[in-house]
PDB file of C-alpha atoms in Angstrom:
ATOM      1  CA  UNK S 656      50.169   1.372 -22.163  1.00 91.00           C
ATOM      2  CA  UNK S 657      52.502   3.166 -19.642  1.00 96.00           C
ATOM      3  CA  UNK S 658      55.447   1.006 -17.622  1.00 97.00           C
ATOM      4  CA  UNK S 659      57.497   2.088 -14.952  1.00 98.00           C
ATOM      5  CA  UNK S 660      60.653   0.096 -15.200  1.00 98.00           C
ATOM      6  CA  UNK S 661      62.514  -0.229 -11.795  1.00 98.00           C
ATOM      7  CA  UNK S 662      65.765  -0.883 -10.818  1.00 97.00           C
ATOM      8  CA  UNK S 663      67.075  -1.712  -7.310  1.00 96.00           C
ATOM      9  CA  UNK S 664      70.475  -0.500  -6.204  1.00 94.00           C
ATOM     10  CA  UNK S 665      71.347  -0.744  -2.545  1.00 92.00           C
ATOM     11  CA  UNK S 666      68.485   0.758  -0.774  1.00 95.00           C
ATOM     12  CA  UNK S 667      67.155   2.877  -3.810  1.00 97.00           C
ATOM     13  CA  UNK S 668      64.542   2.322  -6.595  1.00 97.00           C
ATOM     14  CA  UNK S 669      65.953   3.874  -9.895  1.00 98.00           C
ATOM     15  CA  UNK S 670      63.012   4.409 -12.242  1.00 98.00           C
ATOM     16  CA  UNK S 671      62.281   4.998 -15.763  1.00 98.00           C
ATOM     17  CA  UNK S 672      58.862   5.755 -17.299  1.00 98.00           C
ATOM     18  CA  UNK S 673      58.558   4.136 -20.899  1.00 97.00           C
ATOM     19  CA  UNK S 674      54.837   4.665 -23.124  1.00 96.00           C
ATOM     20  CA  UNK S 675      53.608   2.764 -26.117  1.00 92.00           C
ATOM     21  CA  UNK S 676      50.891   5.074 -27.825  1.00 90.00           C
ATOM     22  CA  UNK S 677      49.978   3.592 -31.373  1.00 87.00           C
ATOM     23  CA  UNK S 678      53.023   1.584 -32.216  1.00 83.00           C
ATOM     24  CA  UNK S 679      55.366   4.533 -30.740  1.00 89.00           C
ATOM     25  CA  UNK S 680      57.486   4.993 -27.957  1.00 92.00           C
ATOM     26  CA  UNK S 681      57.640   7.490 -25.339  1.00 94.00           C
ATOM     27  CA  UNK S 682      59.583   8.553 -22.867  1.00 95.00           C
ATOM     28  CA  UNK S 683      57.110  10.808 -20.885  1.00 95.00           C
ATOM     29  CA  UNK S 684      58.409  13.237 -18.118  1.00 93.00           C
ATOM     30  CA  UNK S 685      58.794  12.526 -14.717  1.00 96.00           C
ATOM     31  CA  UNK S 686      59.310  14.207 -11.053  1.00 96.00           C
ATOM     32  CA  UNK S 687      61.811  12.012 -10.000  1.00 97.00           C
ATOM     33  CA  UNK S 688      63.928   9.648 -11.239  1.00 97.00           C
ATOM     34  CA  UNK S 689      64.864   7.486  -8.181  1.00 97.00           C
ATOM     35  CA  UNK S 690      62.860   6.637  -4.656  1.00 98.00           C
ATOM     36  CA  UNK S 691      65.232   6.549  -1.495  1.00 97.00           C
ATOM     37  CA  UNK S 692      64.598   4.296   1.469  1.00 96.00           C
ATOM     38  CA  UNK S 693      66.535   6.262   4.103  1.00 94.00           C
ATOM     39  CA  UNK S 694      66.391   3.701   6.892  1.00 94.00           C
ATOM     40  CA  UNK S 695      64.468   0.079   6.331  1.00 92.00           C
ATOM     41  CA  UNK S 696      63.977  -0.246  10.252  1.00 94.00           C
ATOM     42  CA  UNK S 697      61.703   2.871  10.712  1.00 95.00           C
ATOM     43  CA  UNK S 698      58.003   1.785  10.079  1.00 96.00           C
ATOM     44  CA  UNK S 699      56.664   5.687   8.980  1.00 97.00           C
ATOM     45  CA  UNK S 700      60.099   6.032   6.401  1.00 96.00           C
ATOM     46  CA  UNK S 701      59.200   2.494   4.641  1.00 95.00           C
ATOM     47  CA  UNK S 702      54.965   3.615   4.684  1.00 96.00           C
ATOM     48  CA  UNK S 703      56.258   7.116   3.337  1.00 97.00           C
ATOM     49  CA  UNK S 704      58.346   5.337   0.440  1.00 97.00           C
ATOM     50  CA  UNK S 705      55.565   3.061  -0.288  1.00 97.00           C
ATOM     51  CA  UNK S 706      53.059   6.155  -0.239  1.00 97.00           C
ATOM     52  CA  UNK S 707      55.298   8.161  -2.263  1.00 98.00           C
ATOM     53  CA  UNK S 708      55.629   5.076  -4.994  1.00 98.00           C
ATOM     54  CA  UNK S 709      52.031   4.717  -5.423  1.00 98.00           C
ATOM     55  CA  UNK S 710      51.535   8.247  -5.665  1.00 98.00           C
ATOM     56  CA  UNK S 711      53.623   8.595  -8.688  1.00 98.00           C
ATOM     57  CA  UNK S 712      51.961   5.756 -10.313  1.00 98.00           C
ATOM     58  CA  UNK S 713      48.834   7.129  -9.571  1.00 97.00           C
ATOM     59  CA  UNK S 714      49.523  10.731 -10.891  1.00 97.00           C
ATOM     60  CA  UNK S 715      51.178   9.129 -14.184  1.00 97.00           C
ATOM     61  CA  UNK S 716      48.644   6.421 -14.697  1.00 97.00           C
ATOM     62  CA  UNK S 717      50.824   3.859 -15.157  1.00 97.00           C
ATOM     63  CA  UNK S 718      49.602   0.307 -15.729  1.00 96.00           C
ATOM     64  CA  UNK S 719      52.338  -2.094 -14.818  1.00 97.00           C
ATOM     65  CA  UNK S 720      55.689  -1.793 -12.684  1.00 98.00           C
ATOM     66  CA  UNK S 721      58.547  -4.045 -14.125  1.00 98.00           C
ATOM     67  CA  UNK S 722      61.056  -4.922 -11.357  1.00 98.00           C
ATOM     68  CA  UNK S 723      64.777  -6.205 -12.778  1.00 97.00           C
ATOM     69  CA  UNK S 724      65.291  -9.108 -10.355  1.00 94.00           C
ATOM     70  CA  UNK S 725      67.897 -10.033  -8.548  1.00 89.00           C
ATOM     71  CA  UNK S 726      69.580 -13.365  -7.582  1.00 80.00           C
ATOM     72  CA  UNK S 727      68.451 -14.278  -3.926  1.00 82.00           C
ATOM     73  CA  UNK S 728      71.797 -15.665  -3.254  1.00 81.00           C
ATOM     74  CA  UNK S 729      74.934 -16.038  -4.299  1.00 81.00           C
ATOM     75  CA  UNK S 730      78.280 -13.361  -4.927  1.00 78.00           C
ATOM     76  CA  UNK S 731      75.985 -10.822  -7.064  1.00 73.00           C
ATOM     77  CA  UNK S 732      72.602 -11.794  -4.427  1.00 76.00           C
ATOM     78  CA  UNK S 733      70.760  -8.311  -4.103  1.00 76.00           C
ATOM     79  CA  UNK S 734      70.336  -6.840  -0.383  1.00 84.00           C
ATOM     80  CA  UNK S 735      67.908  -7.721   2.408  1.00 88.00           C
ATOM     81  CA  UNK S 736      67.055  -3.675   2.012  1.00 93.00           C
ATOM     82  CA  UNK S 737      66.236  -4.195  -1.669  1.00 93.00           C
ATOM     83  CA  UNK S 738      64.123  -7.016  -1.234  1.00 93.00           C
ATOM     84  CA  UNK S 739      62.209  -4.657   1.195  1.00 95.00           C
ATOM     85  CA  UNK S 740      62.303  -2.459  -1.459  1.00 96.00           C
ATOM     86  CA  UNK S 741      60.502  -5.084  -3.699  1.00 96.00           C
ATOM     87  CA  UNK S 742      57.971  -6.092  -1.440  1.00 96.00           C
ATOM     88  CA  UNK S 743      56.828  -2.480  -0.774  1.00 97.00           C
ATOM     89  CA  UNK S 744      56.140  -2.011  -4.510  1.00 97.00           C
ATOM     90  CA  UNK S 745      54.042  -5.419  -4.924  1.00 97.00           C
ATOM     91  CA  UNK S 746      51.874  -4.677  -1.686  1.00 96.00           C
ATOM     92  CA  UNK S 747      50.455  -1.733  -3.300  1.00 97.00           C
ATOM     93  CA  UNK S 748      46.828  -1.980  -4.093  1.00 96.00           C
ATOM     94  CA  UNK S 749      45.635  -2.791  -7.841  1.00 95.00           C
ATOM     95  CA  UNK S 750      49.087  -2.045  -8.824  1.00 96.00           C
ATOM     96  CA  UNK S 751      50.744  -4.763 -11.381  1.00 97.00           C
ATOM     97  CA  UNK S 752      54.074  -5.989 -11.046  1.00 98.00           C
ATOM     98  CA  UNK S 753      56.571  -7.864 -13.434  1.00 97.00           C
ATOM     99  CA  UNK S 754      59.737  -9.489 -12.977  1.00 97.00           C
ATOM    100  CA  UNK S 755      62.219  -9.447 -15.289  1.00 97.00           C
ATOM    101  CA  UNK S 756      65.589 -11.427 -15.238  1.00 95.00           C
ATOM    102  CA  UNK S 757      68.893  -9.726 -16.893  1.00 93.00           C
ATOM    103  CA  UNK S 758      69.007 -12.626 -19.401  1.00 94.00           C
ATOM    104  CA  UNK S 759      64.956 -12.196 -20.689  1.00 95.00           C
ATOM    105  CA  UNK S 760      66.138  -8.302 -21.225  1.00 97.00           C
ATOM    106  CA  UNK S 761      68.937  -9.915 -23.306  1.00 96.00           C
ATOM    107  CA  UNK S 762      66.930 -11.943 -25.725  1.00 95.00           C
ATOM    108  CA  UNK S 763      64.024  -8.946 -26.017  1.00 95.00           C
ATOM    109  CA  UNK S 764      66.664  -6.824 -26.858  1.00 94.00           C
ATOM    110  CA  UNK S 765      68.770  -8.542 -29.286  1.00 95.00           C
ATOM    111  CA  UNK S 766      65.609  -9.717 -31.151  1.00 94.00           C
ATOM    112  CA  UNK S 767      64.137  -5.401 -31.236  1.00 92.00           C
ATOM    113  CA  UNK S 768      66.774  -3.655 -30.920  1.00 93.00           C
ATOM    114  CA  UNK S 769      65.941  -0.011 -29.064  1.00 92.00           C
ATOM    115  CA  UNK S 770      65.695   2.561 -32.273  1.00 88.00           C
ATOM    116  CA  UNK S 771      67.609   5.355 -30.366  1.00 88.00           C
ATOM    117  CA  UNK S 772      71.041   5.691 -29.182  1.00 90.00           C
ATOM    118  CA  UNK S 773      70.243   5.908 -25.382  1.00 91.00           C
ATOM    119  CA  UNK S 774      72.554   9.199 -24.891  1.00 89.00           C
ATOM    120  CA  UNK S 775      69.808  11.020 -26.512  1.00 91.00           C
ATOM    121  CA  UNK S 776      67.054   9.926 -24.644  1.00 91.00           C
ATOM    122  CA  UNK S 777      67.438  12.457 -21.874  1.00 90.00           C
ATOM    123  CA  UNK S 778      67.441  10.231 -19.024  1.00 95.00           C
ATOM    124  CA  UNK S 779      70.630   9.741 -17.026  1.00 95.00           C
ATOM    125  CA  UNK S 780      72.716   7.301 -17.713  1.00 96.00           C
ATOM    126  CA  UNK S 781      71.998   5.293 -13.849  1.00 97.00           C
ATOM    127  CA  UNK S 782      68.559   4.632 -15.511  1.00 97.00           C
ATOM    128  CA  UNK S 783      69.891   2.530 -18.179  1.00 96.00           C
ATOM    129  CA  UNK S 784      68.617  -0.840 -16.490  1.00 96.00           C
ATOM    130  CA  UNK S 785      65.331   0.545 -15.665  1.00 97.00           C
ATOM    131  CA  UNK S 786      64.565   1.495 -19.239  1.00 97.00           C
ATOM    132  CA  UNK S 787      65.530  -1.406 -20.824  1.00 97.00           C
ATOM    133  CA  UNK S 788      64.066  -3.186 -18.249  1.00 97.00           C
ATOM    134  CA  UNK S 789      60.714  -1.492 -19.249  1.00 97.00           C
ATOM    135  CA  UNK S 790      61.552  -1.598 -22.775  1.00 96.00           C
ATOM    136  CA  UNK S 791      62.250  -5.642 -22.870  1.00 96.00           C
ATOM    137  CA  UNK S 792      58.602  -6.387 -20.870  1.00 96.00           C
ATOM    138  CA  UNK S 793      56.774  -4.268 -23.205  1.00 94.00           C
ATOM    139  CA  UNK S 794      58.369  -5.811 -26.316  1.00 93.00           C
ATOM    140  CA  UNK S 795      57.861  -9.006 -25.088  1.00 90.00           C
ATOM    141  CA  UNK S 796      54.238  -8.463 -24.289  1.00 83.00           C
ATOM    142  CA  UNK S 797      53.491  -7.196 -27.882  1.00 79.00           C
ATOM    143  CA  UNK S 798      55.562  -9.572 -29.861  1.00 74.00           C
ATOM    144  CA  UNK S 799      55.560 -13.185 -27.748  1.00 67.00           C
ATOM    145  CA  UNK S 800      51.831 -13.930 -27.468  1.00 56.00           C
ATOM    146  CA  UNK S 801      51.145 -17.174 -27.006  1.00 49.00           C
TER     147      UNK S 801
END
């Protein structure tokens, strides 16, 4: 299974690509390592961002996109440009996509601990969230069946 974990920050879509190939985890290569939305109001810039996202999931065959949310309102409410952000990512076609709440990431993550010190995982450190964001929906799949 390959997940794309995503985290929204102002009117970008920081990403982090996270395997599970017989028991193990990878962290496979990637072209990029965040998506820029330069301006929300232009209609070709927002189809371009959406075309680029699908693209990579496409080329990287990745199964499922796992979003952190974000409150709707309130002091730390995420943007009306991130939301667009969002919505971009769940209208593409055939594509799957989670949502995953800071506290679920929490629990998943106290009860399997990541193996690896993330400093040696070669991503940069402003992919953090996405990875563990990944990390916390893919443990939860395999270990919480109902």
């Amino acid at each position: 299974m390959r997940v794309c974990g995503v985290e929204i920050q102002g009117s970008e879509a920081v990403i982090s690509l996270l395997a599970l190939d017989k028991g193990l985890f990878e962290l496979p290569e990637c072209r990029t390592r965040k998506f820029l939305l330069k301006d929300d109001a232009d209609q070709a810039l927002f189809k371009k961002f959406q075309f680029d996202f699908a693209k990579l999931v496409e080329d990287y065959k990745i199964e499922k996109v796992v979003i952190k949310s974000r409150p709707q309102k309130g002091k730390f409410a995420g943007g009306a440009v991130g939301f667009k952000i969002e919505a971009a990512i769940q209208l593409i076609d055939g594509l799957t996509v989670e949502f995953i709440n800071g506290n679920t990431i929490k629990e998943q993550i106290k009860r399997n601990p990541i193996a690896i010190d993330f400093a040696v995982t070669d991503l940069k450190k402003f992919q953090e969230a996405a990875f563990t964001a990944a990390y916390a929906n893919m443990t939860e799949s395999m270990y919480n069946k109902d």
